[in-house]
Amino acid sequence: MGISLPVAALAGCTAVLLLQPVTAAAVTDPAPQRRTSAGGGSVTSLPLTAGRAPAPRPTEPFELLGVGWDGPARSLAGGSVRVRTRDAVTHVWSGWHELEADGEDGPDTAAGGATAPLWTGPSDGVAVRVTPGPAGLPAGLRLELVDPGRGATPASGRTLPAEPPDGHRAPRPAIVTRAGWGADESLRDPEVEYTGPVRAVFVHHTATATEYACADAPRVIRAIYQYHVQGNGWRDIGYNFLVDRCGTVYEGRAGGAELPVHGAHTLGFNTDSAGVAALGTFVTDAPPPPVPDGLARLAAWKLGLAGQDAAGRTQLVSSSDGSLFPKGTTATFDAVSGHRDAFSTECPGATLYPLLPAVRTQAALLQGGARWPVPGW
């Protein structure tokens, strides 16, 4: 049985009503929790509690949202979460968007699950419809509303410049640092985990808006960072790298772009791998050409640091149940693989996934000393 989160709009703020099943006993209306960050950003958690629909109430403005829960990451598998939002400028409601709710992103030891986030832009109204899967509704179901703010003030260099190749290694692409996109370093866990040499790169899409100005990409990344840390309780942003629609590469999880930082991107296969996310949703929208360009340049360099042929294959051991491979299973992957190669998911999207063979080929050519752009791309 589907359940709805109806919403009434108030001028200048967000009006939210809690989950209201068709038949349910009334419960106390829990108060929202708001967590702030440097630069004026915030994450507001609104518990989605079965019961009566209380009067509309204001919350903080938001530009990105997601739904989280306690318990196993795949508690909503087989169910669905759909949302619609009201534009803060035009006051026009969007259509319904379905959030990816399988819980396949994240650390292997995550204490809870969450949908993929949705970038909405400045918004002042939201509605949610949750259809539970076979396991029913998980405990702790909550709506997370993210305001990325203006970002922290950069403390050092904003970009790692492009670097020429070193022997067999491909050149390092220019990479926008965490300081460059305004990460508030006080939010994340100060300890950094490292893994073994990166032998596979898993390609994702962020399932956020596709049509955005590239100048707004840092704002989107800050919102994803805040959602992962303050909403989901992860130690840092899950992806090791991100690539925007203009092909710009961004440093994701802290610890050193050149080092094998343990990410939280592909449940069960975060060890000896790196996750790179293309900013956008590439299910029906085709990625602009700079997107696979950026993926190829990043993969060639990152895999080359470990001497891994970008056109080759490698083996990884599953560290978690829930993926296509039970815990302890040795799985073989292309060195550049899609998220769906490890998990039953549409990620990185029906239009981006078919481009991965070309990404592998071009990355391997870069590792062999070819100049960019590679002929025939």
mmCIF file of C-alpha atoms in Angstrom:
data_model
loop_
_atom_site.group_PDB
_atom_site.id
_atom_site.type_symbol
_atom_site.label_atom_id
_atom_site.label_comp_id
_atom_site.label_asym_id
_atom_site.label_seq_id
_atom_site.Cartn_x
_atom_site.Cartn_y
_atom_site.Cartn_z
ATOM 1 C CA MET A 1 0.000 0.000 0.000
ATOM 2 C CA GLY A 2 1.465 3.353 -0.970
ATOM 3 C CA ILE A 3 1.648 6.163 1.555
ATOM 4 C CA SER A 4 1.856 9.851 0.874
ATOM 5 C CA LEU A 5 3.534 12.868 2.375
ATOM 6 C CA PRO A 6 1.194 15.695 1.366
ATOM 7 C CA VAL A 7 2.414 19.274 1.407
ATOM 8 C CA ALA A 8 0.856 22.727 1.505
ATOM 9 C CA ALA A 9 3.003 25.677 0.443
ATOM 10 C CA LEU A 10 3.552 28.766 2.597
ATOM 11 C CA ALA A 11 5.045 31.974 1.233
ATOM 12 C CA GLY A 12 8.789 32.124 1.745
ATOM 13 C CA CYS A 13 9.193 28.767 3.475
ATOM 14 C CA THR A 14 8.665 25.042 3.164
ATOM 15 C CA ALA A 15 5.502 23.501 4.533
ATOM 16 C CA VAL A 16 5.712 19.837 5.365
ATOM 17 C CA LEU A 17 3.174 17.248 6.523
ATOM 18 C CA LEU A 18 4.263 13.854 7.805
ATOM 19 C CA LEU A 19 3.471 10.438 6.314
ATOM 20 C CA GLN A 20 -0.235 9.704 6.372
ATOM 21 C CA PRO A 21 -1.229 6.087 5.600
ATOM 22 C CA VAL A 22 -4.762 5.305 4.578
ATOM 23 C CA THR A 23 -5.340 3.670 7.966
ATOM 24 C CA ALA A 24 -3.052 4.416 10.877
ATOM 25 C CA ALA A 25 -3.202 5.515 14.475
ATOM 26 C CA ALA A 26 -2.104 9.057 15.232
ATOM 27 C CA VAL A 27 1.368 9.508 16.678
ATOM 28 C CA THR A 28 3.303 12.391 18.118
ATOM 29 C CA ASP A 29 4.699 14.806 15.548
ATOM 30 C CA PRO A 30 8.506 14.676 16.047
ATOM 31 C CA ALA A 31 10.433 17.917 15.734
ATOM 32 C CA PRO A 32 12.840 18.415 12.819
ATOM 33 C CA GLN A 33 16.575 18.345 13.452
ATOM 34 C CA ARG A 34 18.821 20.912 11.754
ATOM 35 C CA ARG A 35 22.602 20.583 11.416
ATOM 36 C CA THR A 36 24.611 23.517 10.070
ATOM 37 C CA SER A 37 27.953 23.811 8.300
ATOM 38 C CA ALA A 38 30.445 26.555 7.537
ATOM 39 C CA GLY A 39 29.311 28.875 4.778
ATOM 40 C CA GLY A 40 25.693 28.874 5.905
ATOM 41 C CA GLY A 41 24.760 25.384 4.713
ATOM 42 C CA SER A 42 22.458 23.063 6.608
ATOM 43 C CA VAL A 43 20.768 19.653 6.606
ATOM 44 C CA THR A 44 17.288 19.441 8.106
ATOM 45 C CA SER A 45 15.899 15.993 8.993
ATOM 46 C CA LEU A 46 12.125 15.600 9.070
ATOM 47 C CA PRO A 47 10.963 12.258 10.498
ATOM 48 C CA LEU A 48 8.426 10.563 8.213
ATOM 49 C CA THR A 49 6.094 9.088 10.791
ATOM 50 C CA ALA A 50 2.882 7.185 10.114
ATOM 51 C CA GLY A 51 -0.106 8.932 11.612
ATOM 52 C CA ARG A 52 -2.245 11.980 11.297
ATOM 53 C CA ALA A 53 -1.360 14.895 9.026
ATOM 54 C CA PRO A 54 -0.438 17.825 11.304
ATOM 55 C CA ALA A 55 -0.743 21.467 10.309
ATOM 56 C CA PRO A 56 1.836 22.773 7.788
ATOM 57 C CA ARG A 57 5.025 24.035 9.361
ATOM 58 C CA PRO A 58 8.044 25.914 7.967
ATOM 59 C CA THR A 59 11.503 24.419 7.567
ATOM 60 C CA GLU A 60 14.788 25.723 6.227
ATOM 61 C CA PRO A 61 15.161 26.354 2.439
ATOM 62 C CA PHE A 62 16.718 23.510 0.468
ATOM 63 C CA GLU A 63 18.292 22.675 -2.887
ATOM 64 C CA LEU A 64 18.807 18.910 -2.553
ATOM 65 C CA LEU A 65 16.848 16.199 -0.802
ATOM 66 C CA GLY A 66 16.880 12.501 -0.051
ATOM 67 C CA VAL A 67 15.210 9.945 2.196
ATOM 68 C CA GLY A 68 17.106 7.936 4.800
ATOM 69 C CA TRP A 69 16.266 5.202 7.293
ATOM 70 C CA ASP A 70 17.718 3.026 10.040
ATOM 71 C CA GLY A 71 18.483 -0.652 9.649
ATOM 72 C CA PRO A 72 19.829 -2.516 6.603
ATOM 73 C CA ALA A 73 20.763 -0.459 3.572
ATOM 74 C CA ARG A 74 18.369 -2.424 1.353
ATOM 75 C CA SER A 75 15.335 -2.139 3.631
ATOM 76 C CA LEU A 76 13.369 -0.383 0.875
ATOM 77 C CA ALA A 77 14.407 -2.797 -1.873
ATOM 78 C CA GLY A 78 11.382 -3.580 -3.984
ATOM 79 C CA GLY A 79 9.645 -0.411 -2.862
ATOM 80 C CA SER A 80 9.788 3.113 -4.194
ATOM 81 C CA VAL A 81 10.215 6.720 -3.083
ATOM 82 C CA ARG A 82 8.796 9.501 -5.245
ATOM 83 C CA VAL A 83 9.074 13.219 -4.606
ATOM 84 C CA ARG A 84 7.965 16.492 -6.126
ATOM 85 C CA THR A 85 9.115 19.968 -5.158
ATOM 86 C CA ARG A 86 8.032 23.595 -5.495
ATOM 87 C CA ASP A 87 10.369 26.107 -7.139
ATOM 88 C CA ALA A 88 11.192 28.906 -4.679
ATOM 89 C CA VAL A 89 11.222 31.526 -7.453
ATOM 90 C CA THR A 90 8.351 30.545 -9.738
ATOM 91 C CA HIS A 91 6.333 28.608 -7.108
ATOM 92 C CA VAL A 92 5.625 25.993 -9.792
ATOM 93 C CA TRP A 93 5.502 22.364 -8.695
ATOM 94 C CA SER A 94 7.670 19.833 -10.505
ATOM 95 C CA GLY A 95 6.494 16.475 -11.723
ATOM 96 C CA TRP A 96 7.095 13.379 -9.646
ATOM 97 C CA HIS A 97 10.673 12.068 -9.515
ATOM 98 C CA GLU A 98 11.538 8.556 -8.366
ATOM 99 C CA LEU A 99 14.593 8.334 -6.108
ATOM 100 C CA GLU A 100 16.914 5.360 -6.441
ATOM 101 C CA ALA A 101 16.142 3.471 -3.251
ATOM 102 C CA ASP A 102 18.076 0.201 -3.389
ATOM 103 C CA GLY A 103 20.719 1.338 -0.898
ATOM 104 C CA GLU A 104 23.625 0.045 -2.961
ATOM 105 C CA ASP A 105 25.816 3.122 -2.458
ATOM 106 C CA GLY A 106 27.744 3.594 0.734
ATOM 107 C CA PRO A 107 30.260 2.079 3.118
ATOM 108 C CA ASP A 108 30.319 -1.693 3.537
ATOM 109 C CA THR A 109 29.523 -1.331 7.242
ATOM 110 C CA ALA A 110 26.777 1.294 6.962
ATOM 111 C CA ALA A 111 24.371 1.333 9.900
ATOM 112 C CA GLY A 112 21.460 2.523 7.763
ATOM 113 C CA GLY A 113 20.351 3.217 4.241
ATOM 114 C CA ALA A 114 19.352 6.138 2.060
ATOM 115 C CA THR A 115 18.086 6.946 -1.382
ATOM 116 C CA ALA A 116 20.223 8.674 -3.943
ATOM 117 C CA PRO A 117 19.883 12.447 -3.491
ATOM 118 C CA LEU A 118 17.938 14.676 -5.851
ATOM 119 C CA TRP A 119 19.191 18.149 -6.761
ATOM 120 C CA THR A 120 16.156 20.421 -6.927
ATOM 121 C CA GLY A 121 17.625 23.925 -7.001
ATOM 122 C CA PRO A 122 16.148 26.567 -4.654
ATOM 123 C CA SER A 123 12.874 25.078 -3.410
ATOM 124 C CA ASP A 124 10.188 25.910 -0.869
ATOM 125 C CA GLY A 125 7.810 22.954 -0.974
ATOM 126 C CA VAL A 126 8.065 19.169 -1.099
ATOM 127 C CA ALA A 127 5.821 16.112 -1.291
ATOM 128 C CA VAL A 128 6.868 12.486 -0.846
ATOM 129 C CA ARG A 129 5.217 9.172 -1.691
ATOM 130 C CA VAL A 130 6.750 6.030 -0.203
ATOM 131 C CA THR A 131 5.720 2.553 -1.297
ATOM 132 C CA PRO A 132 7.251 -0.079 0.998
ATOM 133 C CA GLY A 133 8.926 -3.193 -0.350
ATOM 134 C CA PRO A 134 8.413 -6.762 0.913
ATOM 135 C CA ALA A 135 10.145 -5.893 4.193
ATOM 136 C CA GLY A 136 7.709 -3.069 4.930
ATOM 137 C CA LEU A 137 8.648 0.429 5.984
ATOM 138 C CA PRO A 138 12.033 0.673 7.722
ATOM 139 C CA ALA A 139 12.407 2.307 11.110
ATOM 140 C CA GLY A 140 13.710 5.841 11.322
ATOM 141 C CA LEU A 141 12.332 6.888 7.937
ATOM 142 C CA ARG A 142 13.169 10.562 7.410
ATOM 143 C CA LEU A 143 13.323 13.264 4.772
ATOM 144 C CA GLU A 144 16.651 15.123 4.508
ATOM 145 C CA LEU A 145 16.563 18.667 3.113
ATOM 146 C CA VAL A 146 19.960 20.141 2.202
ATOM 147 C CA ASP A 147 20.947 23.778 1.768
ATOM 148 C CA PRO A 148 24.563 23.852 0.459
ATOM 149 C CA GLY A 149 25.156 27.471 1.507
ATOM 150 C CA ARG A 150 27.975 29.486 -0.006
ATOM 151 C CA GLY A 151 30.729 27.027 0.932
ATOM 152 C CA ALA A 152 33.729 27.192 3.239
ATOM 153 C CA THR A 153 36.473 29.699 2.485
ATOM 154 C CA PRO A 154 39.316 27.967 0.610
ATOM 155 C CA ALA A 155 42.398 27.593 2.792
ATOM 156 C CA SER A 156 44.871 26.656 0.059
ATOM 157 C CA GLY A 157 45.113 25.833 -3.634
ATOM 158 C CA ARG A 158 41.834 25.379 -5.449
ATOM 159 C CA THR A 159 43.067 23.167 -8.294
ATOM 160 C CA LEU A 160 45.720 20.500 -8.779
ATOM 161 C CA PRO A 161 47.118 21.435 -12.194
ATOM 162 C CA ALA A 162 47.433 18.924 -14.985
ATOM 163 C CA GLU A 163 50.648 16.938 -14.648
ATOM 164 C CA PRO A 164 52.651 15.314 -17.465
ATOM 165 C CA PRO A 165 52.965 11.526 -17.598
ATOM 166 C CA ASP A 166 55.537 9.723 -15.459
ATOM 167 C CA GLY A 167 56.929 6.724 -17.295
ATOM 168 C CA HIS A 168 54.099 4.282 -18.069
ATOM 169 C CA ARG A 169 51.578 6.407 -16.205
ATOM 170 C CA ALA A 170 49.014 8.606 -17.912
ATOM 171 C CA PRO A 171 49.075 12.345 -17.259
ATOM 172 C CA ARG A 172 47.162 13.590 -14.253
ATOM 173 C CA PRO A 173 44.135 15.656 -15.290
ATOM 174 C CA ALA A 174 43.535 19.007 -13.649
ATOM 175 C CA ILE A 175 41.542 18.289 -10.480
ATOM 176 C CA VAL A 176 39.484 20.800 -8.498
ATOM 177 C CA THR A 177 40.411 20.258 -4.848
ATOM 178 C CA ARG A 178 38.039 20.050 -1.916
ATOM 179 C CA ALA A 179 39.024 23.612 -1.076
ATOM 180 C CA GLY A 180 38.077 24.532 -4.630
ATOM 181 C CA TRP A 181 34.497 23.350 -4.248
ATOM 182 C CA GLY A 182 34.188 24.761 -0.731
ATOM 183 C CA ALA A 183 34.145 21.643 1.448
ATOM 184 C CA ASP A 184 33.629 22.313 5.144
ATOM 185 C CA GLU A 185 36.364 20.065 6.542
ATOM 186 C CA SER A 186 34.909 20.228 10.052
ATOM 187 C CA LEU A 187 31.995 18.027 8.954
ATOM 188 C CA ARG A 188 33.932 14.908 8.031
ATOM 189 C CA ASP A 189 35.717 12.337 10.177
ATOM 190 C CA PRO A 190 39.293 13.621 10.598
ATOM 191 C CA GLU A 191 40.666 10.094 10.255
ATOM 192 C CA VAL A 192 41.232 8.847 6.709
ATOM 193 C CA GLU A 193 41.102 5.179 5.712
ATOM 194 C CA TYR A 194 43.261 3.801 2.907
ATOM 195 C CA THR A 195 42.889 0.649 0.897
ATOM 196 C CA GLY A 196 45.199 -1.352 -1.336
ATOM 197 C CA PRO A 197 46.259 -0.140 -4.781
ATOM 198 C CA VAL A 198 43.309 0.936 -6.928
ATOM 199 C CA ARG A 199 42.755 -1.797 -9.513
ATOM 200 C CA ALA A 200 39.227 -0.863 -10.561
ATOM 201 C CA VAL A 201 37.297 2.355 -11.096
ATOM 202 C CA PHE A 202 33.526 2.136 -10.659
ATOM 203 C CA VAL A 203 31.554 4.703 -12.655
ATOM 204 C CA HIS A 204 28.350 6.124 -11.152
ATOM 205 C CA HIS A 205 25.909 8.881 -11.864
ATOM 206 C CA THR A 206 24.687 11.027 -9.007
ATOM 207 C CA ALA A 207 21.022 10.810 -10.102
ATOM 208 C CA THR A 208 20.782 14.566 -9.636
ATOM 209 C CA ALA A 209 19.777 17.187 -12.199
ATOM 210 C CA THR A 210 21.457 16.946 -15.597
ATOM 211 C CA GLU A 211 20.790 20.461 -16.889
ATOM 212 C CA TYR A 212 22.848 22.656 -14.571
ATOM 213 C CA ALA A 213 25.373 25.402 -15.163
ATOM 214 C CA CYS A 214 28.896 24.074 -14.693
ATOM 215 C CA ALA A 215 29.568 27.043 -12.417
ATOM 216 C CA ASP A 216 26.972 25.518 -10.070
ATOM 217 C CA ALA A 217 28.708 22.108 -9.903
ATOM 218 C CA PRO A 218 30.599 22.973 -6.669
ATOM 219 C CA ARG A 219 27.271 23.840 -5.044
ATOM 220 C CA VAL A 220 25.807 20.474 -6.088
ATOM 221 C CA ILE A 221 28.886 18.642 -4.765
ATOM 222 C CA ARG A 222 28.683 20.468 -1.436
ATOM 223 C CA ALA A 223 25.055 19.419 -1.113
ATOM 224 C CA ILE A 224 25.907 15.765 -1.855
ATOM 225 C CA TYR A 225 28.745 15.958 0.706
ATOM 226 C CA GLN A 226 26.423 17.351 3.377
ATOM 227 C CA TYR A 227 23.782 14.728 2.546
ATOM 228 C CA HIS A 228 26.274 11.872 2.824
ATOM 229 C CA VAL A 229 27.808 13.116 6.091
ATOM 230 C CA GLN A 230 25.063 14.953 7.969
ATOM 231 C CA GLY A 231 22.127 13.039 6.526
ATOM 232 C CA ASN A 232 23.474 9.491 6.114
ATOM 233 C CA GLY A 233 26.097 9.574 8.856
ATOM 234 C CA TRP A 234 29.006 8.617 6.584
ATOM 235 C CA ARG A 235 32.542 9.699 7.419
ATOM 236 C CA ASP A 236 32.853 11.816 4.239
ATOM 237 C CA ILE A 237 31.388 12.147 0.761
ATOM 238 C CA GLY A 238 31.166 8.650 -0.677
ATOM 239 C CA TYR A 239 32.761 9.182 -4.110
ATOM 240 C CA ASN A 240 36.504 9.491 -4.578
ATOM 241 C CA PHE A 241 36.018 11.778 -7.592
ATOM 242 C CA LEU A 242 33.247 13.537 -9.481
ATOM 243 C CA VAL A 243 33.030 14.804 -13.083
ATOM 244 C CA ASP A 244 30.648 17.560 -14.164
ATOM 245 C CA ARG A 245 28.935 18.055 -17.528
ATOM 246 C CA CYS A 246 31.867 20.209 -18.727
ATOM 247 C CA GLY A 247 34.360 17.397 -18.039
ATOM 248 C CA THR A 248 35.885 19.061 -14.968
ATOM 249 C CA VAL A 249 37.252 16.534 -12.460
ATOM 250 C CA TYR A 250 36.717 17.159 -8.733
ATOM 251 C CA GLU A 251 38.409 15.593 -5.730
ATOM 252 C CA GLY A 252 35.799 13.784 -3.641
ATOM 253 C CA ARG A 253 36.674 11.952 -0.437
ATOM 254 C CA ALA A 254 39.549 13.515 1.503
ATOM 255 C CA GLY A 255 42.947 11.894 1.921
ATOM 256 C CA GLY A 256 44.872 12.737 -1.229
ATOM 257 C CA ALA A 257 43.762 12.442 -4.841
ATOM 258 C CA GLU A 258 46.854 10.410 -5.704
ATOM 259 C CA LEU A 259 46.429 7.993 -2.760
ATOM 260 C CA PRO A 260 44.140 4.916 -2.513
ATOM 261 C CA VAL A 261 41.500 6.437 -0.241
ATOM 262 C CA HIS A 262 38.840 3.973 0.929
ATOM 263 C CA GLY A 263 35.589 5.277 -0.496
ATOM 264 C CA ALA A 264 31.893 4.531 0.055
ATOM 265 C CA HIS A 265 30.451 4.124 -3.423
ATOM 266 C CA THR A 266 29.900 0.465 -4.337
ATOM 267 C CA LEU A 267 28.583 -1.658 -1.474
ATOM 268 C CA GLY A 268 30.847 -4.683 -1.067
ATOM 269 C CA PHE A 269 33.557 -3.478 -3.454
ATOM 270 C CA ASN A 270 34.974 -0.316 -1.904
ATOM 271 C CA THR A 271 38.310 -2.032 -1.248
ATOM 272 C CA ASP A 272 41.058 -1.704 -3.894
ATOM 273 C CA SER A 273 38.799 0.470 -6.030
ATOM 274 C CA ALA A 274 37.845 4.091 -6.592
ATOM 275 C CA GLY A 275 34.409 5.513 -7.306
ATOM 276 C CA VAL A 276 33.884 8.362 -9.760
ATOM 277 C CA ALA A 277 30.441 9.891 -10.189
ATOM 278 C CA ALA A 278 29.207 11.809 -13.197
ATOM 279 C CA LEU A 279 27.072 14.722 -12.005
ATOM 280 C CA GLY A 280 23.650 14.154 -13.521
ATOM 281 C CA THR A 281 21.059 11.493 -14.329
ATOM 282 C CA PHE A 282 21.854 9.539 -17.464
ATOM 283 C CA VAL A 283 18.864 7.273 -17.857
ATOM 284 C CA THR A 284 17.279 9.054 -20.823
ATOM 285 C CA ASP A 285 19.483 12.152 -21.089
ATOM 286 C CA ALA A 286 22.714 11.457 -22.955
ATOM 287 C CA PRO A 287 25.876 12.637 -21.191
ATOM 288 C CA PRO A 288 27.562 15.575 -22.944
ATOM 289 C CA PRO A 289 30.833 14.507 -24.658
ATOM 290 C CA PRO A 290 33.030 16.124 -21.957
ATOM 291 C CA VAL A 291 31.654 13.635 -19.407
ATOM 292 C CA PRO A 292 33.196 10.461 -20.904
ATOM 293 C CA ASP A 293 36.276 12.558 -21.724
ATOM 294 C CA GLY A 294 36.712 13.411 -18.049
ATOM 295 C CA LEU A 295 36.056 9.825 -16.971
ATOM 296 C CA ALA A 296 38.700 8.512 -19.384
ATOM 297 C CA ARG A 297 41.339 11.021 -18.285
ATOM 298 C CA LEU A 298 40.693 10.324 -14.608
ATOM 299 C CA ALA A 299 40.617 6.528 -14.998
ATOM 300 C CA ALA A 300 43.805 6.455 -17.072
ATOM 301 C CA TRP A 301 45.729 8.371 -14.426
ATOM 302 C CA LYS A 302 44.251 6.726 -11.331
ATOM 303 C CA LEU A 303 44.620 3.165 -12.591
ATOM 304 C CA GLY A 304 48.081 3.912 -13.954
ATOM 305 C CA LEU A 305 49.294 4.781 -10.451
ATOM 306 C CA ALA A 306 48.892 1.076 -9.624
ATOM 307 C CA GLY A 307 50.150 -0.164 -12.988
ATOM 308 C CA GLN A 308 46.636 -1.349 -13.894
ATOM 309 C CA ASP A 309 45.809 -1.485 -17.601
ATOM 310 C CA ALA A 310 42.639 0.556 -18.084
ATOM 311 C CA ALA A 311 41.527 -1.855 -20.823
ATOM 312 C CA GLY A 312 42.238 -4.904 -18.661
ATOM 313 C CA ARG A 313 40.338 -6.851 -16.035
ATOM 314 C CA THR A 314 40.881 -7.421 -12.344
ATOM 315 C CA GLN A 315 39.492 -9.433 -9.442
ATOM 316 C CA LEU A 316 37.943 -8.076 -6.243
ATOM 317 C CA VAL A 317 36.528 -9.929 -3.239
ATOM 318 C CA SER A 318 33.025 -8.991 -2.087
ATOM 319 C CA SER A 319 33.022 -7.748 1.491
ATOM 320 C CA SER A 320 29.252 -7.472 1.908
ATOM 321 C CA ASP A 321 26.093 -9.331 1.048
ATOM 322 C CA GLY A 322 23.472 -7.564 -1.010
ATOM 323 C CA SER A 323 25.443 -7.089 -4.223
ATOM 324 C CA LEU A 324 25.424 -9.430 -7.214
ATOM 325 C CA PHE A 325 28.176 -11.353 -5.415
ATOM 326 C CA PRO A 326 27.738 -12.777 -1.888
ATOM 327 C CA LYS A 327 30.243 -11.842 0.785
ATOM 328 C CA GLY A 328 33.558 -13.629 0.271
ATOM 329 C CA THR A 329 32.982 -14.221 -3.448
ATOM 330 C CA THR A 330 35.795 -13.356 -5.865
ATOM 331 C CA ALA A 331 34.388 -11.360 -8.760
ATOM 332 C CA THR A 332 36.061 -10.334 -12.022
ATOM 333 C CA PHE A 333 35.528 -6.791 -13.290
ATOM 334 C CA ASP A 334 36.702 -4.593 -16.107
ATOM 335 C CA ALA A 335 39.234 -2.109 -14.761
ATOM 336 C CA VAL A 336 36.674 0.558 -15.673
ATOM 337 C CA SER A 337 33.287 -0.821 -14.644
ATOM 338 C CA GLY A 338 29.827 0.550 -14.074
ATOM 339 C CA HIS A 339 28.062 0.434 -10.750
ATOM 340 C CA ARG A 340 25.561 -2.008 -12.260
ATOM 341 C CA ASP A 341 28.359 -4.529 -12.857
ATOM 342 C CA ALA A 342 28.483 -5.070 -9.087
ATOM 343 C CA PHE A 343 24.888 -4.411 -8.132
ATOM 344 C CA SER A 344 21.368 -4.704 -9.462
ATOM 345 C CA THR A 345 20.885 -1.022 -10.278
ATOM 346 C CA GLU A 346 20.387 1.194 -13.304
ATOM 347 C CA CYS A 347 23.430 3.288 -12.264
ATOM 348 C CA PRO A 348 25.306 4.821 -14.081
ATOM 349 C CA GLY A 349 22.315 5.095 -16.380
ATOM 350 C CA ALA A 350 21.195 3.579 -19.664
ATOM 351 C CA THR A 351 22.882 6.276 -21.755
ATOM 352 C CA LEU A 352 26.228 6.461 -19.922
ATOM 353 C CA TYR A 353 26.838 2.752 -19.346
ATOM 354 C CA PRO A 354 27.159 1.885 -23.086
ATOM 355 C CA LEU A 355 29.970 4.461 -23.362
ATOM 356 C CA LEU A 356 32.202 2.639 -20.871
ATOM 357 C CA PRO A 357 33.921 0.414 -23.497
ATOM 358 C CA ALA A 358 35.020 3.589 -25.297
ATOM 359 C CA VAL A 359 36.113 5.121 -21.978
ATOM 360 C CA ARG A 360 38.283 2.037 -21.325
ATOM 361 C CA THR A 361 39.796 2.201 -24.804
ATOM 362 C CA GLN A 362 40.616 5.886 -24.606
ATOM 363 C CA ALA A 363 42.001 5.564 -21.092
ATOM 364 C CA ALA A 364 44.301 2.752 -22.232
ATOM 365 C CA LEU A 365 45.514 4.859 -25.155
ATOM 366 C CA LEU A 366 46.329 7.673 -22.741
ATOM 367 C CA GLN A 367 48.280 5.206 -20.625
ATOM 368 C CA GLY A 368 50.221 4.288 -23.751
ATOM 369 C CA GLY A 369 51.344 7.869 -24.361
ATOM 370 C CA ALA A 370 48.637 9.121 -26.715
ATOM 371 C CA ARG A 371 47.907 12.815 -26.600
ATOM 372 C CA TRP A 372 44.519 14.206 -25.615
ATOM 373 C CA PRO A 373 42.129 14.446 -27.336
ATOM 374 C CA VAL A 374 42.570 10.919 -28.643
ATOM 375 C CA PRO A 375 41.739 10.603 -32.370
ATOM 376 C CA GLY A 376 38.449 8.844 -32.966
ATOM 377 C CA TRP A 377 36.833 9.726 -29.652
#
